[in-house]
PDB file of C-alpha atoms in Angstrom:
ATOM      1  CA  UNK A 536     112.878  13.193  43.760  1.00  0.00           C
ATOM      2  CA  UNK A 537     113.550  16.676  42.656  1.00  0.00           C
ATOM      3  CA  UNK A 538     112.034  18.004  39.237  1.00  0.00           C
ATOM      4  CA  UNK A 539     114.707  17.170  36.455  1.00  0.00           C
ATOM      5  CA  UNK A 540     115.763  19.935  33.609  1.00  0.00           C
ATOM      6  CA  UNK A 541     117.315  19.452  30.708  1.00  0.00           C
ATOM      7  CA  UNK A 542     119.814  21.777  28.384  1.00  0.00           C
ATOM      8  CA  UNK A 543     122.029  21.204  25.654  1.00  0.00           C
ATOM      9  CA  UNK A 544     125.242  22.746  27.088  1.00  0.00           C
ATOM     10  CA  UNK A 545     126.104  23.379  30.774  1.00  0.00           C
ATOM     11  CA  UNK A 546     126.999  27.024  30.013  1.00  0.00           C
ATOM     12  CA  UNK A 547     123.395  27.628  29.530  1.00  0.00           C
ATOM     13  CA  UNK A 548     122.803  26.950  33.568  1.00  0.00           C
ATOM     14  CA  UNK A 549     124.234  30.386  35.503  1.00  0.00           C
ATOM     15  CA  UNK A 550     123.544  30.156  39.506  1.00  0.00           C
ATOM     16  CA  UNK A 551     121.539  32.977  41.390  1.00  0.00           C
ATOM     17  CA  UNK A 552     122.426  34.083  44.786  1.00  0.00           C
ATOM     18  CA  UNK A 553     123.960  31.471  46.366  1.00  0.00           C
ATOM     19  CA  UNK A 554     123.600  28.523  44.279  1.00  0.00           C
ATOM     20  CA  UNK A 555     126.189  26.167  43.555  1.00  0.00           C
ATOM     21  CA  UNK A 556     126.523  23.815  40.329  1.00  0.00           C
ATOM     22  CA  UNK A 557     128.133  20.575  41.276  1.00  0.00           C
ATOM     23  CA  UNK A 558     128.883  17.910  39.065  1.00  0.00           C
ATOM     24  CA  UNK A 559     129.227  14.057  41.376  1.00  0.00           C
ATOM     25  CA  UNK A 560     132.126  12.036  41.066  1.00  0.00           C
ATOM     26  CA  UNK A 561     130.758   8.579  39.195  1.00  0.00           C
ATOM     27  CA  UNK A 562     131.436   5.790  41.184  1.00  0.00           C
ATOM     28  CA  UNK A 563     133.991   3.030  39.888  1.00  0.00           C
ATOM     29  CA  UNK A 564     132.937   0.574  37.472  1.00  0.00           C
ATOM     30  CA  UNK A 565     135.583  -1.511  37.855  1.00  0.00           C
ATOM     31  CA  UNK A 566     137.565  -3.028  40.611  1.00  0.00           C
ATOM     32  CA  UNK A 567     140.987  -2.406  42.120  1.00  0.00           C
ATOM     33  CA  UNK A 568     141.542  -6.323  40.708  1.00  0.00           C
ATOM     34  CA  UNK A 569     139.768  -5.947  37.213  1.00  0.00           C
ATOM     35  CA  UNK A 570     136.310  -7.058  38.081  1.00  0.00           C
ATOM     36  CA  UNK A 571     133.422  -4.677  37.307  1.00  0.00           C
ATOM     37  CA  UNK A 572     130.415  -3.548  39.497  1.00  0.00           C
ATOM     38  CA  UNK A 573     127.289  -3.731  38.067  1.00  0.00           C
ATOM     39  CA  UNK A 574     125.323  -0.300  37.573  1.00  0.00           C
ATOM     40  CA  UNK A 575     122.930  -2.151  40.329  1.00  0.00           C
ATOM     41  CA  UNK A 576     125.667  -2.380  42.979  1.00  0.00           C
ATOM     42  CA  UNK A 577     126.996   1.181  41.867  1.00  0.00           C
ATOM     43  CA  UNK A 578     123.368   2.923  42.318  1.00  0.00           C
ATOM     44  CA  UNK A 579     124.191   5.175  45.326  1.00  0.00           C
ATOM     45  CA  UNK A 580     125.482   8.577  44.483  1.00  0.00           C
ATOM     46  CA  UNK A 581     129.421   9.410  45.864  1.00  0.00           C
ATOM     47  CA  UNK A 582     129.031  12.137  48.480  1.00  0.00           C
ATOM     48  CA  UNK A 583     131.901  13.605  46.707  1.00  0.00           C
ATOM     49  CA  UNK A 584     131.671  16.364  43.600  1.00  0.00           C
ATOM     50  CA  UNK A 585     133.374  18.678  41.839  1.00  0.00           C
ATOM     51  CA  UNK A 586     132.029  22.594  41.610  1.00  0.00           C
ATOM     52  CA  UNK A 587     131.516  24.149  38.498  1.00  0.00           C
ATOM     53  CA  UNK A 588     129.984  26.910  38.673  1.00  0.00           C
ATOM     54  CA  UNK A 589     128.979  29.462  41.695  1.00  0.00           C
ATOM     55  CA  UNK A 590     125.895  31.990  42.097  1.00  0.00           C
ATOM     56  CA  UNK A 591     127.570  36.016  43.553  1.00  0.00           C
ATOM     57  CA  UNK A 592     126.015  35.148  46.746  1.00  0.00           C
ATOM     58  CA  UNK A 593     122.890  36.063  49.030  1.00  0.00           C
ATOM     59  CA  UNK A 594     121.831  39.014  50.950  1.00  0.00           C
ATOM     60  CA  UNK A 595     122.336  38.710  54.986  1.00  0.00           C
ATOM     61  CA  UNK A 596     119.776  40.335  57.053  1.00  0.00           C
ATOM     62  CA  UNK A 597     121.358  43.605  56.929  1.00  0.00           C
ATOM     63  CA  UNK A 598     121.314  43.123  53.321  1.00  0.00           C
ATOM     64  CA  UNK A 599     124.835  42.766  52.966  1.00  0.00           C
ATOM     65  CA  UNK A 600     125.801  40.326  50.030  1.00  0.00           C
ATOM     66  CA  UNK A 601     127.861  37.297  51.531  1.00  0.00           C
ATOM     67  CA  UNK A 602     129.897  35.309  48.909  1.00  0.00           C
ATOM     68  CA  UNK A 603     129.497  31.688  48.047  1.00  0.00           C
ATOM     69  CA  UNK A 604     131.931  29.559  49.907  1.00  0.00           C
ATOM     70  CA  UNK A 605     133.246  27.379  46.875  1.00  0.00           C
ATOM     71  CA  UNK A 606     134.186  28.426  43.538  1.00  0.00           C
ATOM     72  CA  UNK A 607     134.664  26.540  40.657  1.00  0.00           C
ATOM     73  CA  UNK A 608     137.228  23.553  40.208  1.00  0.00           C
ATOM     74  CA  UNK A 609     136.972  23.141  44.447  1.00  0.00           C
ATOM     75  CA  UNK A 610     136.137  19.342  45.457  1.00  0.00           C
ATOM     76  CA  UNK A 611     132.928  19.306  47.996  1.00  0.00           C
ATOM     77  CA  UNK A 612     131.645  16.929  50.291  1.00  0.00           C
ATOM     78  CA  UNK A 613     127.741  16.742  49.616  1.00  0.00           C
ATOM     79  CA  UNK A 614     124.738  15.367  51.554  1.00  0.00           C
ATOM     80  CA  UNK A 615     123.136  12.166  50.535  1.00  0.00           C
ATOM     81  CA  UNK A 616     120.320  14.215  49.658  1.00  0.00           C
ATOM     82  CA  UNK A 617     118.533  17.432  47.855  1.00  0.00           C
ATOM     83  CA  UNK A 618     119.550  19.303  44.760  1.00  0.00           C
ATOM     84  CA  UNK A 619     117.857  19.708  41.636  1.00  0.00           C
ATOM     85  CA  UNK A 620     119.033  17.403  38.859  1.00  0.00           C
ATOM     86  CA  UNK A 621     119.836  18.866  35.587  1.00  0.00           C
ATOM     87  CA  UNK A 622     120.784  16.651  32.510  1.00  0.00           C
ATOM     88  CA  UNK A 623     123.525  17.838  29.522  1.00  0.00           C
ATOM     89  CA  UNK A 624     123.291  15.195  27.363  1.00  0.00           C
ATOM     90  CA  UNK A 625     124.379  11.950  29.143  1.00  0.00           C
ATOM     91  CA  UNK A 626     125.983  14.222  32.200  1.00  0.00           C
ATOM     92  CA  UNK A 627     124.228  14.655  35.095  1.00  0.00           C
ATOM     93  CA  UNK A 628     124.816  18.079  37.432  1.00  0.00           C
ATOM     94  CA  UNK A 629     123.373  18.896  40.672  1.00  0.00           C
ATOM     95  CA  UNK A 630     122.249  22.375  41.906  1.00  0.00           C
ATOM     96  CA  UNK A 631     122.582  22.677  45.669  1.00  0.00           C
ATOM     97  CA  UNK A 632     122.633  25.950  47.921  1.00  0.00           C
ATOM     98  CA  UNK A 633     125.956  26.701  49.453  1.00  0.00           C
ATOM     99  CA  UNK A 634     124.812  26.127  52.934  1.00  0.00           C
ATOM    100  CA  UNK A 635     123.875  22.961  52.267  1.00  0.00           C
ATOM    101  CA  UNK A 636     127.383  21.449  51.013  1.00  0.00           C
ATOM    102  CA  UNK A 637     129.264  19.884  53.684  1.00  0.00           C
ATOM    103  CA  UNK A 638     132.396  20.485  53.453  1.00  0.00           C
ATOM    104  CA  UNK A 639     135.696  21.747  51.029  1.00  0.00           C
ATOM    105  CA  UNK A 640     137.893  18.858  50.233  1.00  0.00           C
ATOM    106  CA  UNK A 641     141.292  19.760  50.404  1.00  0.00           C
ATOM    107  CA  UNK A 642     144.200  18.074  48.799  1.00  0.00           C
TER     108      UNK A 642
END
């Protein structure tokens, strides 16, 4: 598991390059019918997040900056793995580079 940080408000945490602060959706703790899921059940993270905060971008070859490809408020499509944890309190954010994100989740 990636190293964990820890700050007391999530405007402390500004991206470099191209960065990208996600937090995850939390998965349902509670039925369609009323029942609820156990934390146990629940334990695999949603794919799904919401961006909140974007690094300017990296440097091509010919040293050219290229952008990030989300910005905040977008909805992402993340891998089942990587990203450094960081904790704000009880909330848990993710820092993943922009390459790795899957996908933009349109509505």
């Amino acid at each position: 598991m990636a190293a964990q940080a820890t700050f007391k408000s999530i405007k402390a945490v500004v991206p470099l390059l191209d960065r990208v602060l996600v937090q995850r959706f939390k998965p349902e703790t509670k039925t369609a019918s009323g029942i609820f899921i156990p934390s146990t059940a629940a334990s695999t993270p949603l794919p799904e997040a919401t961006v909140i905060a974007t690094g300017p971008g990296a440097p091509n070859k010919e040293g050219t900056l290229v952008p990030t490809q989300v910005k905040a408020g977008d909805r992402v499509l993340l891998p089942g793995w990587g990203g450094n944890s960081i904790k704000v309190g009880e909330e848990e954010y993710f820092l993943f580079k922009d390459q790795d994100i899957l996908a933009k989740i349109q509505e």
